[in-house]
Amino acid sequence: MTIRTDTDLYDATVAERARMAAILEDLAPERWVADSLCAGWRIREVVAHLTMTDTQTQEEFGAALAEAGGDVDVAVDRTVRADVARFSDAELLAIQRARVASRWTPGPGALQGALAHEVVHGLDITVPLGLPGPAPEVLAAAVAGSTPEGLAFFGVDLAGLRLTAVDSDLVLGDGPRDVPLPTLTIVLIATGREPVPAPSAVG
């Protein structure tokens, strides 16, 4: 299935939130404090970040951003750590369950951005724990059409490369060197979770 329409994107986002809630329900307490793919964050911090959309009002986050001197990363980290301190694992799970059908997006009409938020941070949880991730077509929909500017946000430069998925229709980059990879690997590369293949390693 190719995910293209707004309805497709919303339905995929809802399904991913529900899938993550089910995963979290089965996590033993010691796994909540395991390291995630986000440097300095455990699984608990990533869950708190996912649920920030429902624990903070826009005004509250605006105040946190102002206190951080406009640095979004600092504001997010402070907010996440505050939520980790005030919510138990069970409470974070309850918030995750309650937000499954949320219409939140990171900007007006940014339905792909909402899906990417769930998918990428979901991988921050599932990959280090060795748990299944989303289907390839869902992974592909989260990052399809990524621009060089969007990739640069994660410190990623695909100059000279074209990453072609072997299990979906995802293609990122338009360089002459084609690199066939699983969709999961491409998403991890595109979001700075795995290094960009070195030219010497590309055939």
CSV table of C-alpha atoms in Angstrom, one decimal:
chain,number,residue,atom,x,y,z
A,1,MET,CA,0.0,0.0,0.0
A,2,THR,CA,1.3,3.5,-0.9
A,3,ILE,CA,0.5,6.2,1.6
A,4,ARG,CA,-0.2,9.4,-0.2
A,5,THR,CA,-3.5,11.2,0.8
A,6,ASP,CA,-4.1,13.1,3.9
A,7,THR,CA,-6.5,10.4,5.1
A,8,ASP,CA,-3.7,7.8,4.5
A,9,LEU,CA,-1.2,9.8,6.5
A,10,TYR,CA,-3.6,10.4,9.4
A,11,ASP,CA,-4.7,6.7,9.5
A,12,ALA,CA,-1.0,5.6,9.4
A,13,THR,CA,-0.2,8.1,12.3
A,14,VAL,CA,-3.1,6.7,14.4
A,15,ALA,CA,-2.0,3.2,13.7
A,16,GLU,CA,1.6,4.0,14.7
A,17,ARG,CA,0.5,5.6,18.0
A,18,ALA,CA,-1.7,2.6,18.8
A,19,ARG,CA,1.2,0.2,17.9
A,20,MET,CA,3.5,2.1,20.2
A,21,ALA,CA,1.0,2.0,23.1
A,22,ALA,CA,0.8,-1.7,22.7
A,23,ILE,CA,4.6,-2.0,22.8
A,24,LEU,CA,4.9,0.2,25.9
A,25,GLU,CA,2.2,-1.9,27.6
A,26,ASP,CA,4.5,-4.9,27.4
A,27,LEU,CA,7.7,-3.2,28.5
A,28,ALA,CA,9.3,-4.4,31.7
A,29,PRO,CA,10.2,-1.5,34.1
A,30,GLU,CA,13.9,-2.0,33.5
A,31,ARG,CA,13.4,-1.5,29.7
A,32,TRP,CA,11.8,1.9,30.3
A,33,VAL,CA,15.2,3.1,31.6
A,34,ALA,CA,17.3,1.5,28.8
A,35,ASP,CA,19.2,3.9,26.5
A,36,SER,CA,17.3,5.1,23.4
A,37,LEU,CA,18.8,6.1,20.1
A,38,CYS,CA,18.5,9.8,21.2
A,39,ALA,CA,21.8,10.7,23.0
A,40,GLY,CA,21.2,11.4,26.7
A,41,TRP,CA,17.6,10.1,26.6
A,42,ARG,CA,16.3,6.8,27.9
A,43,ILE,CA,13.2,5.1,26.6
A,44,ARG,CA,11.2,7.1,29.3
A,45,GLU,CA,12.5,10.4,27.9
A,46,VAL,CA,11.5,9.5,24.3
A,47,VAL,CA,8.0,8.5,25.5
A,48,ALA,CA,7.7,11.8,27.3
A,49,HIS,CA,8.8,13.6,24.1
A,50,LEU,CA,6.1,11.7,22.1
A,51,THR,CA,3.5,12.7,24.6
A,52,MET,CA,4.6,16.3,25.0
A,53,THR,CA,1.9,17.3,22.4
A,54,ASP,CA,-0.7,16.4,25.0
A,55,THR,CA,1.0,17.4,28.3
A,56,GLN,CA,2.0,21.0,27.2
A,57,THR,CA,-0.1,23.8,25.8
A,58,GLN,CA,1.3,25.9,23.1
A,59,GLU,CA,1.6,28.8,25.5
A,60,GLU,CA,3.5,26.6,28.0
A,61,PHE,CA,6.0,25.5,25.4
A,62,GLY,CA,6.3,29.0,24.2
A,63,ALA,CA,7.3,30.1,27.7
A,64,ALA,CA,9.8,27.2,27.9
A,65,LEU,CA,11.2,28.3,24.5
A,66,ALA,CA,11.6,31.9,25.7
A,67,GLU,CA,13.4,30.7,28.9
A,68,ALA,CA,15.7,28.7,26.7
A,69,GLY,CA,16.6,31.8,24.7
A,70,GLY,CA,14.8,30.5,21.6
A,71,ASP,CA,16.8,27.2,21.5
A,72,VAL,CA,14.2,24.6,20.6
A,73,ASP,CA,16.4,21.6,21.5
A,74,VAL,CA,17.1,23.0,25.0
A,75,ALA,CA,13.4,23.8,25.5
A,76,VAL,CA,12.3,20.3,24.4
A,77,ASP,CA,14.9,18.6,26.6
A,78,ARG,CA,13.9,20.7,29.7
A,79,THR,CA,10.2,19.9,29.1
A,80,VAL,CA,10.9,16.2,28.6
A,81,ARG,CA,12.9,15.9,31.8
A,82,ALA,CA,10.2,17.8,33.7
A,83,ASP,CA,7.6,15.4,32.4
A,84,VAL,CA,9.7,12.4,33.3
A,85,ALA,CA,10.0,13.7,36.8
A,86,ARG,CA,6.2,14.3,37.3
A,87,PHE,CA,4.8,11.3,35.5
A,88,SER,CA,5.2,7.6,36.2
A,89,ASP,CA,5.6,5.0,33.5
A,90,ALA,CA,2.0,4.1,33.9
A,91,GLU,CA,0.9,7.7,33.5
A,92,LEU,CA,3.0,8.2,30.4
A,93,LEU,CA,1.5,5.0,28.9
A,94,ALA,CA,-2.0,6.3,29.7
A,95,ILE,CA,-1.2,9.6,28.0
A,96,GLN,CA,0.0,7.7,25.0
A,97,ARG,CA,-3.2,5.7,24.8
A,98,ALA,CA,-5.3,8.8,25.1
A,99,ARG,CA,-3.5,10.6,22.3
A,100,VAL,CA,-3.9,7.8,19.7
A,101,ALA,CA,-6.6,9.6,17.6
A,102,SER,CA,-5.1,13.1,18.2
A,103,ARG,CA,-5.2,15.5,15.2
A,104,TRP,CA,-2.0,17.2,16.3
A,105,THR,CA,0.5,18.2,13.6
A,106,PRO,CA,3.7,20.1,13.9
A,107,GLY,CA,2.3,22.8,11.7
A,108,PRO,CA,-0.9,23.6,9.8
A,109,GLY,CA,-1.7,20.7,7.6
A,110,ALA,CA,1.6,19.0,8.3
A,111,LEU,CA,0.2,15.5,8.4
A,112,GLN,CA,3.5,13.9,7.1
A,113,GLY,CA,5.3,15.7,9.9
A,114,ALA,CA,3.0,14.2,12.4
A,115,LEU,CA,3.6,10.7,11.0
A,116,ALA,CA,7.4,11.3,10.9
A,117,HIS,CA,7.3,12.4,14.6
A,118,GLU,CA,5.7,9.1,15.6
A,119,VAL,CA,7.7,6.9,13.3
A,120,VAL,CA,11.2,8.4,13.9
A,121,HIS,CA,10.8,8.6,17.7
A,122,GLY,CA,9.2,5.2,17.7
A,123,LEU,CA,12.4,3.9,16.1
A,124,ASP,CA,14.4,5.6,18.9
A,125,ILE,CA,12.5,3.2,21.2
A,126,THR,CA,12.2,0.0,19.2
A,127,VAL,CA,15.6,-0.2,17.5
A,128,PRO,CA,17.8,-0.3,20.7
A,129,LEU,CA,15.3,-2.7,22.3
A,130,GLY,CA,15.4,-5.1,19.3
A,131,LEU,CA,11.6,-4.7,18.8
A,132,PRO,CA,9.8,-4.6,15.5
A,133,GLY,CA,9.3,-1.3,13.7
A,134,PRO,CA,6.7,0.0,11.3
A,135,ALA,CA,6.0,-1.7,7.9
A,136,PRO,CA,8.3,-0.5,5.1
A,137,GLU,CA,5.6,1.6,3.5
A,138,VAL,CA,4.9,3.5,6.7
A,139,LEU,CA,8.6,4.2,7.1
A,140,ALA,CA,8.8,5.4,3.5
A,141,ALA,CA,5.8,7.7,3.9
A,142,ALA,CA,7.4,9.3,7.0
A,143,VAL,CA,10.4,10.7,5.0
A,144,ALA,CA,9.3,10.6,1.4
A,145,GLY,CA,10.2,13.8,-0.5
A,146,SER,CA,12.8,14.9,2.1
A,147,THR,CA,14.7,17.9,0.8
A,148,PRO,CA,18.4,18.6,1.2
A,149,GLU,CA,17.4,21.3,3.7
A,150,GLY,CA,15.3,18.9,5.7
A,151,LEU,CA,18.1,16.4,5.8
A,152,ALA,CA,20.5,19.1,6.9
A,153,PHE,CA,18.4,19.6,10.0
A,154,PHE,CA,19.6,16.2,11.1
A,155,GLY,CA,23.2,16.9,9.9
A,156,VAL,CA,22.7,14.6,6.9
A,157,ASP,CA,24.3,15.3,3.4
A,158,LEU,CA,23.5,12.8,0.7
A,159,ALA,CA,25.5,14.7,-2.0
A,160,GLY,CA,26.5,12.3,-4.8
A,161,LEU,CA,24.3,9.5,-3.4
A,162,ARG,CA,20.9,8.0,-4.2
A,163,LEU,CA,19.5,5.8,-1.5
A,164,THR,CA,17.1,3.3,-3.0
A,165,ALA,CA,14.9,1.1,-0.8
A,166,VAL,CA,14.8,-2.6,-1.6
A,167,ASP,CA,11.5,-3.2,0.1
A,168,SER,CA,9.5,0.0,-0.7
A,169,ASP,CA,9.3,2.7,-3.3
A,170,LEU,CA,11.4,5.1,-1.2
A,171,VAL,CA,14.3,6.9,-2.9
A,172,LEU,CA,16.2,9.7,-1.3
A,173,GLY,CA,18.9,11.8,-3.0
A,174,ASP,CA,19.6,12.2,-6.7
A,175,GLY,CA,23.3,11.5,-7.0
A,176,PRO,CA,24.9,9.2,-9.5
A,177,ARG,CA,25.9,6.6,-6.9
A,178,ASP,CA,23.0,4.3,-6.2
A,179,VAL,CA,22.9,2.6,-2.8
A,180,PRO,CA,20.3,-0.1,-2.3
A,181,LEU,CA,19.2,-0.5,1.3
A,182,PRO,CA,16.3,-1.6,3.5
A,183,THR,CA,13.8,1.2,4.1
A,184,LEU,CA,14.5,1.1,7.8
A,185,THR,CA,18.2,1.8,7.2
A,186,ILE,CA,17.4,4.7,4.9
A,187,VAL,CA,15.2,6.3,7.5
A,188,LEU,CA,17.8,5.9,10.2
A,189,ILE,CA,20.4,7.5,7.9
A,190,ALA,CA,18.1,10.3,6.8
A,191,THR,CA,17.3,11.2,10.4
A,192,GLY,CA,20.9,11.1,11.6
A,193,ARG,CA,20.6,7.8,13.5
A,194,GLU,CA,23.0,6.0,11.3
A,195,PRO,CA,26.0,7.4,9.3
A,196,VAL,CA,25.7,8.2,5.6
A,197,PRO,CA,27.5,5.5,3.6
A,198,ALA,CA,31.1,6.6,2.8
A,199,PRO,CA,31.8,6.9,-0.9
A,200,SER,CA,34.5,4.3,-0.6
A,201,ALA,CA,31.9,1.8,0.7
A,202,VAL,CA,29.6,2.4,-2.3
A,203,GLY,CA,30.1,0.3,-5.4
